[in-house]
Coordinates of C-alpha atoms in Angstrom, one line a residue:
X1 CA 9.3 -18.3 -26.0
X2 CA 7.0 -16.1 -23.4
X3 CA 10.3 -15.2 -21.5
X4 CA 12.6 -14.2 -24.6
X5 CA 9.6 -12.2 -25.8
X6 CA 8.7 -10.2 -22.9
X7 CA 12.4 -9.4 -22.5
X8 CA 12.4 -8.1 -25.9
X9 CA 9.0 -5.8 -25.2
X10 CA 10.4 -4.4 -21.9
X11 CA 14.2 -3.4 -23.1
X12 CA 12.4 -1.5 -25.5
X13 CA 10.6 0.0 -23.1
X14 CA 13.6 0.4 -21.0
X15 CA 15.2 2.0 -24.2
X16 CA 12.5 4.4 -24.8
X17 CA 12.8 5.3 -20.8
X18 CA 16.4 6.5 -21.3
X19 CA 16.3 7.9 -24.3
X20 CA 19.3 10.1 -25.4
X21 CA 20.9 9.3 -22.0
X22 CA 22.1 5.8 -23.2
X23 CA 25.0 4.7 -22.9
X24 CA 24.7 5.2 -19.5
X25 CA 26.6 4.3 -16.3
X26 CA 24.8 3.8 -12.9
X27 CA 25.8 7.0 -11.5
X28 CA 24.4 8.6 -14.1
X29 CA 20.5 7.8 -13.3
X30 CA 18.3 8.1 -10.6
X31 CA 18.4 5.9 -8.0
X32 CA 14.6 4.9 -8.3
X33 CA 15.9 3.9 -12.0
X34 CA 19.6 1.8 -10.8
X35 CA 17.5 0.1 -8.4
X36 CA 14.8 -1.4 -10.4
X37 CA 16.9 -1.8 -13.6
X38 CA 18.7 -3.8 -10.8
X39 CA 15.5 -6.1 -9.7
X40 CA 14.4 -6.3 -13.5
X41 CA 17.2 -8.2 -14.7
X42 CA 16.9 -10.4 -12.0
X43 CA 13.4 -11.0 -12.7
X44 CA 14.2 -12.1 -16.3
X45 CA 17.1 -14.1 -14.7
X46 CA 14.9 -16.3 -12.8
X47 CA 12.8 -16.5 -16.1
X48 CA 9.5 -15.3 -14.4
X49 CA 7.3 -14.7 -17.3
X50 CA 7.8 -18.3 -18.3
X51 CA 7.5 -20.2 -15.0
X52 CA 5.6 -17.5 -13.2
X53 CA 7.3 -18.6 -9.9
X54 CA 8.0 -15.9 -7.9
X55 CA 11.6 -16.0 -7.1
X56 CA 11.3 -14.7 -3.8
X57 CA 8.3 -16.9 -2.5
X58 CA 10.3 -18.3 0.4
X59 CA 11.1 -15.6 2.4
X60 CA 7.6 -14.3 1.9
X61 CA 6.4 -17.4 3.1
X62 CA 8.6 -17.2 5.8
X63 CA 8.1 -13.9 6.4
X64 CA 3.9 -14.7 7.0
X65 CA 4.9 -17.9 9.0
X66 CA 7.2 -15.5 11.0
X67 CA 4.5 -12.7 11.7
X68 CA 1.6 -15.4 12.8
X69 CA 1.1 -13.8 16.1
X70 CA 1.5 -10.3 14.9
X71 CA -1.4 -11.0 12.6
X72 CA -3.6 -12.9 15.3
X73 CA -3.1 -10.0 16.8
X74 CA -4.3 -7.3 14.3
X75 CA -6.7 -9.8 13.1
X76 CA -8.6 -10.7 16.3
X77 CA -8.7 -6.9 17.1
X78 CA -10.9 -6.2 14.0
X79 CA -12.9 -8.9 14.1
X80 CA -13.7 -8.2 18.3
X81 CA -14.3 -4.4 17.2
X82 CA -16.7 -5.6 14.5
X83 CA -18.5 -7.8 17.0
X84 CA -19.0 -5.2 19.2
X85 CA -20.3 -2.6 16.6
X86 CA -22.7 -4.8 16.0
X87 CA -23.9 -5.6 19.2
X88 CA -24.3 -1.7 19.8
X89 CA -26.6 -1.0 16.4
X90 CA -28.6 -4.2 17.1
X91 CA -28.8 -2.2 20.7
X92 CA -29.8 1.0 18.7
X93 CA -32.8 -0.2 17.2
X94 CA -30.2 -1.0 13.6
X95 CA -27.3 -0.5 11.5
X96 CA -26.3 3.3 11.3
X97 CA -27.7 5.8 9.0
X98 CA -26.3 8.5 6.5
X99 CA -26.7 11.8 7.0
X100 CA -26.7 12.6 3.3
X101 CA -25.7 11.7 -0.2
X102 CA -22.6 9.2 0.4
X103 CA -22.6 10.5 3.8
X104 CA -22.1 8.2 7.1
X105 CA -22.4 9.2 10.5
X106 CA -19.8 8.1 12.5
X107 CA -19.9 7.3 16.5
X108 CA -16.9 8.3 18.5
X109 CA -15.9 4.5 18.9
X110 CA -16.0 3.9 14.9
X111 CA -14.0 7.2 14.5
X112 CA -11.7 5.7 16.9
X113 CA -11.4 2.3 15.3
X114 CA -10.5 3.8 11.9
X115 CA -7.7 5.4 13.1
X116 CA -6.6 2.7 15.3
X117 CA -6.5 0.3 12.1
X118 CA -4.9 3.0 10.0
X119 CA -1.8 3.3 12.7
X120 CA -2.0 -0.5 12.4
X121 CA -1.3 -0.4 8.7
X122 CA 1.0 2.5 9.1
X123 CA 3.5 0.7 11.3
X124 CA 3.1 -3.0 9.4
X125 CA 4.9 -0.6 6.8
X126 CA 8.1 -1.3 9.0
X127 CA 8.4 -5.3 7.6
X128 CA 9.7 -4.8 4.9
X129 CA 11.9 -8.1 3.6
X130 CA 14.5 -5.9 1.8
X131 CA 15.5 -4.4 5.4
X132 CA 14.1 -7.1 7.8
X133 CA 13.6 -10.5 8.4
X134 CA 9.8 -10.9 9.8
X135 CA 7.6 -9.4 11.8
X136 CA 7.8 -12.4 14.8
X137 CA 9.1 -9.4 17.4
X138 CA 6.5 -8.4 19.7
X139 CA 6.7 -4.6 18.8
X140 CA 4.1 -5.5 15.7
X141 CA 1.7 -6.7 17.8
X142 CA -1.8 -4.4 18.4
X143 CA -1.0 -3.7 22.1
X144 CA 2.5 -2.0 20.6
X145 CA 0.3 0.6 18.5
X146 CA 0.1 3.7 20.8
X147 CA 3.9 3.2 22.0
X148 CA 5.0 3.4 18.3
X149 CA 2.6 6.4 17.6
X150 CA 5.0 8.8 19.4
X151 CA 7.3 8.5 16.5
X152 CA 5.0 10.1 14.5
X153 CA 6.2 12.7 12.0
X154 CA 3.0 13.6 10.6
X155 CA -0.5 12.4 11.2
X156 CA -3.6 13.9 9.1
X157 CA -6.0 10.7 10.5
X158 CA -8.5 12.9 11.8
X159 CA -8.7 14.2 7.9
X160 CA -8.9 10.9 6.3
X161 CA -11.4 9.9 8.6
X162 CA -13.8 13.0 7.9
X163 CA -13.5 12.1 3.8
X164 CA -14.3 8.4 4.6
X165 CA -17.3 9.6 6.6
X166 CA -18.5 12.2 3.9
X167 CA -18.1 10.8 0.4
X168 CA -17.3 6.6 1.5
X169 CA -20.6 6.1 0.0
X170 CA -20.8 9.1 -2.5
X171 CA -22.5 7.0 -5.5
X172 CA -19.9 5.9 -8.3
X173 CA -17.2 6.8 -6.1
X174 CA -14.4 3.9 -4.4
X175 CA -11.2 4.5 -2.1
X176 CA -7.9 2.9 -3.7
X177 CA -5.1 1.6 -1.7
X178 CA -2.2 1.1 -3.5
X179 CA -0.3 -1.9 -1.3
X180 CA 3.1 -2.0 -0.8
X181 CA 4.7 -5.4 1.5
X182 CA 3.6 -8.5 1.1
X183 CA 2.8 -10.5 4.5
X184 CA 2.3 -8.6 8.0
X185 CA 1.9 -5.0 6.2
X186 CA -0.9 -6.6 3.6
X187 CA -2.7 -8.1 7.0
X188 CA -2.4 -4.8 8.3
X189 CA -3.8 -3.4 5.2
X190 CA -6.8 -5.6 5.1
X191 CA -7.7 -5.1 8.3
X192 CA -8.9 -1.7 7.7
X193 CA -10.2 -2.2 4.4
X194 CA -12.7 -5.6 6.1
X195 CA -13.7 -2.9 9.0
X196 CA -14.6 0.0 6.5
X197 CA -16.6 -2.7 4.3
X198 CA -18.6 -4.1 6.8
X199 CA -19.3 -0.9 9.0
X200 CA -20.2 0.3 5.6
X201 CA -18.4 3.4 5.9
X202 CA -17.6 2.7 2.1
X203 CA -19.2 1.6 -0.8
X204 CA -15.8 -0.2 -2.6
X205 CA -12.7 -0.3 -2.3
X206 CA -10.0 -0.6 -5.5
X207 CA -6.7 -2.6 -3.6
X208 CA -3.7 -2.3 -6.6
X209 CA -0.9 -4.3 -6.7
X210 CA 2.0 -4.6 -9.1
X211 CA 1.5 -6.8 -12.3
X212 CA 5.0 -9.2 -11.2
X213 CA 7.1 -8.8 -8.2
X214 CA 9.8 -6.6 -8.8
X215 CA 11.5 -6.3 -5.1
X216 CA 11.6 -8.4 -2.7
X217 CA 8.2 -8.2 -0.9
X218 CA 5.7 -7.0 -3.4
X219 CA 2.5 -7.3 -2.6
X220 CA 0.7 -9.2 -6.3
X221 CA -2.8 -9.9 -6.8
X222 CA -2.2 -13.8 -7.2
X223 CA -0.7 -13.5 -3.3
X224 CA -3.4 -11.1 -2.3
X225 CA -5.8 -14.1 -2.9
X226 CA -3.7 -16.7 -0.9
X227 CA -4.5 -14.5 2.1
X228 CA -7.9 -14.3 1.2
X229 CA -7.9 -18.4 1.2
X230 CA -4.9 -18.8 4.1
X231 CA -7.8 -18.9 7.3
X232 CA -4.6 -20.8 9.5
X233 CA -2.4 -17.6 9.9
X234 CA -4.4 -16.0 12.5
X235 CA -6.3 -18.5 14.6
X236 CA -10.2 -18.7 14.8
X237 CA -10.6 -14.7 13.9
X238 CA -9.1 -15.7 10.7
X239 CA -11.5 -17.7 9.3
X240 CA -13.9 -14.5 10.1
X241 CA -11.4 -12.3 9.0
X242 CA -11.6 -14.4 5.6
X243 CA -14.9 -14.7 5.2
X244 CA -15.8 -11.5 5.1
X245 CA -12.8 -10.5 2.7
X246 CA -14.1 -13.2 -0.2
X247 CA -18.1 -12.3 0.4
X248 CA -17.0 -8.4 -0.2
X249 CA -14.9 -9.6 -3.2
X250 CA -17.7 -11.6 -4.2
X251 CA -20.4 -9.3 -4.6
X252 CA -17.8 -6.7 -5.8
X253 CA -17.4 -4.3 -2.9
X254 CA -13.4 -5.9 -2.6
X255 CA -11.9 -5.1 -6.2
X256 CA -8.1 -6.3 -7.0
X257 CA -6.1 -4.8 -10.0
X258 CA -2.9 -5.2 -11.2
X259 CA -0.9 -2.6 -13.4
X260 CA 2.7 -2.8 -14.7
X261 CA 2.9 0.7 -14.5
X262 CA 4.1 -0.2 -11.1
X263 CA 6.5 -1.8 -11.8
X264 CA 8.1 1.1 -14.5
X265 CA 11.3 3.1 -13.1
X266 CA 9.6 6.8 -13.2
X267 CA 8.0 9.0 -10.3
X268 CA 4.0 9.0 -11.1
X269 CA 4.3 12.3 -12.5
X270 CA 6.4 11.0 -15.2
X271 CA 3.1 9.2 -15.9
X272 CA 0.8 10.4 -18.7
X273 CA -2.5 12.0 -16.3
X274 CA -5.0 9.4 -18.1
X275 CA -2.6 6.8 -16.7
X276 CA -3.7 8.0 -12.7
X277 CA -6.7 9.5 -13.9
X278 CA -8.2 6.8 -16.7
X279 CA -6.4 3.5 -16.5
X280 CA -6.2 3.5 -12.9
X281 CA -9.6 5.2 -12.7
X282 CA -8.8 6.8 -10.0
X283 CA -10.8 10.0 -11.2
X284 CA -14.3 9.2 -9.5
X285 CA -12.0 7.8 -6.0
X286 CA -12.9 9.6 -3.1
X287 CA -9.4 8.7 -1.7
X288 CA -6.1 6.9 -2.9
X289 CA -3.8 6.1 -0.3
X290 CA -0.7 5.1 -0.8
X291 CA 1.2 2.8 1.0
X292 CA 5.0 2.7 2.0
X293 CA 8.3 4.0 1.3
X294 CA 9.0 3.6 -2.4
X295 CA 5.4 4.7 -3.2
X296 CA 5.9 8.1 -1.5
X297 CA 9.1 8.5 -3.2
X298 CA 7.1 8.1 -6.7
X299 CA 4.5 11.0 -5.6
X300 CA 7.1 13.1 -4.8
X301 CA 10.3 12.5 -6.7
X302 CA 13.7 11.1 -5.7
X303 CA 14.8 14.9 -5.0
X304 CA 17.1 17.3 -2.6
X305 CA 13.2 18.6 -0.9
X306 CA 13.3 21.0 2.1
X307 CA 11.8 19.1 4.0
X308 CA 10.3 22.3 5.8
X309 CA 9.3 24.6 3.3
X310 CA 8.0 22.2 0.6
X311 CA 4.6 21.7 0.5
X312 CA 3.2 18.1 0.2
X313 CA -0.2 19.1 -0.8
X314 CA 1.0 21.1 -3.4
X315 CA 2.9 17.8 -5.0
X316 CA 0.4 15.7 -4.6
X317 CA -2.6 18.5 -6.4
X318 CA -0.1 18.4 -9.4
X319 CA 0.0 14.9 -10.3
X320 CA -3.2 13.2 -8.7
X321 CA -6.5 13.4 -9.7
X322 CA -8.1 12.6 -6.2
X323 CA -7.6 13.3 -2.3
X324 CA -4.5 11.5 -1.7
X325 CA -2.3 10.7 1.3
X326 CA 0.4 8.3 2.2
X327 CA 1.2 5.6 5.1
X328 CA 4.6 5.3 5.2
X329 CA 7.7 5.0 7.7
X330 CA 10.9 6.4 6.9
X331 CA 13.2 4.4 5.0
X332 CA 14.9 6.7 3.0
X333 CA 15.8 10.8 3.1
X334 CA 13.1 12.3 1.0
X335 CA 10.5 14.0 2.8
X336 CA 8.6 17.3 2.9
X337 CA 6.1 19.1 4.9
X338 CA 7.2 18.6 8.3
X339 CA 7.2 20.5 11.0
X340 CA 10.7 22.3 12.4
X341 CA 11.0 20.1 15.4
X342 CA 10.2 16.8 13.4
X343 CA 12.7 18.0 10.4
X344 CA 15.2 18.2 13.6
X345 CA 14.3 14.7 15.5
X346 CA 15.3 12.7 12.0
X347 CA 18.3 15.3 10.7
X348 CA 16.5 16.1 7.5

């Protein structure tokens, strides 16, 4: 059956991984690899391929019944700052103009909303079902933003905002989030992706998502869509919030793909570069941000870093084809390129 025969295709694959390792004992592999051998056989366990039932679909939906006003929060933000952008262009005689090929000039307050929504989905990082429960404590909610902000480690937002002004609408070129946690974080994440869409700071945007949930709040295409649909999660702004989400996807602005190659147990420069560069197609991206813990430990390996004297952008150059950067809190040790004083403040 379906089940029997994926398991088949993927020990190979699991064999072909290890290679002249096997046998093997946990302690002998990485812990990226003992942790989603771990989540794998559970996934064949709960025979996935053949019911397609996500095994952990209740405390997701738990999780997104639990973070209701968190997102009403978020939510009702954007859609308010939309409103009043477009009060202020109808004020200034239209919608605003570009300066040049793919180029968008941005006013202060836009600049300003960007980052704002890119702290947002910085900090919905934090729900994350493997460590916590939901996101129904206040300290997720919009007003809670600039308090959390001083726990910053690192913050290039100024950056990322000056390549979404300057190549968002660069012809043939997208920006590509690659999500992390299902519920509050993916609201989070949407967020900025409906304000950037409809301020038309960019052309598309590519959202990835695993091909089957492998830990225990993946984001998957298949839930990605039930947001789309779910308008009851965040009061009136969310049938808004929706609509606009579904008429970008449905003139193809709003692109969702799925890969199993995030699912596979290697860092992404274990990856063949056609892998990032063609079946990702992530060469013509203007920007690929990547979202959360375990996705920054991919770009940069599960390695003993200085955290000091390594050099992110250096990593990064070697294995991606595109501008990249990460949203991520700290869950685990790795890190590199801080400063002195942040290496200090988290004992790295």
């Amino acid at each position: 059956n379906t089940e029997d025969e994926v398991a088949v295709a993927e020990y190979e694959r699991w064999k072909a991984h290890f290679g002249d390792r096997l046998p093997c004992k946990w302690t002998d592999v990485s812990f990226l690899e003992a942790e989603t051998y771990f989540y794998y056989r559970l996934l064949h366990l709960f025979r996935f391929h053949t019911s397609r039932i996500d095994h952990f679909r209740v405390p997701k939906r738990d999780s997104m019944e639990g973070c209701k006003e968190a997102a009403r929060s978020v939510v009702s933000y954007t859609i308010a700052a939309l409103h009043t952008a477009a009060k202020t262009d109808s004020g200034a005689a239209g919608a605003p103009q570009a300066s040049g090929e793919g180029e968008r000039d941005l006013s202060e307050e836009e600049r300003a909303q960007v980052r704002f929504l890119l702290y947002c989905s910085l900090w919905g990082n934090r729900v994350d079902l493997s460590l916590f429960k939901n996101a129904s404590d206040r300290s997720h909610a919009v007003s809670s933003i600039e308090a959390l902000n001083v726990n910053m480690l690192a913050d290039d937002t100024l950056r990322l905002v000056d390549i979404l002004a300057k190549d968002g609408r660069k012809e043939g070129g997208h920006l590509d989030i690659i999500l992390d946690n299902f519920g509050y974080e993916l609201v989070t994440d949407l967020t900025l992706v409906a304000y950037l869409l409809e301020r038309d700071i960019v052309s598309k945007i590519v959202l990835h998502t695993k091909a089957c949930p492998t830990f225990v709040s993946d984001s998957t295409t298949p839930e990605l869509l039930e947001i789309f649909a779910d308008e009851s999660y965040a009061g009136a702004a969310g049938v808004r919030f929706s609509e606009l989400l579904k008429g970008h996807m449905a003139r193809g602005r709003l692109v969702a793909r799925s890969h199993a190659g995030f699912n596979d147990p290697m860092d992404y420069s274990e990856f063949p570069r056609s892998f990032l560069a063609d079946e990702l197609s992530l060469s013509p991206s203007i920007l690929c941000l990547l979202k959360g813990d375990l996705n920054y430990r991919r770009l940069v390996g599960d390695r003993h870093w200085d955290s000091i004297l390594t050099d992110f952008n250096a990593i990064v150059g070697a294995v991606f084809p595109c501008p990249t950067a990460t949203l991520r809190t700290l869950k685990s040790q790795v890190s590199v390129g801080l400063g002195h004083a942040e290496a200090t403040m988290v004992q790295l």
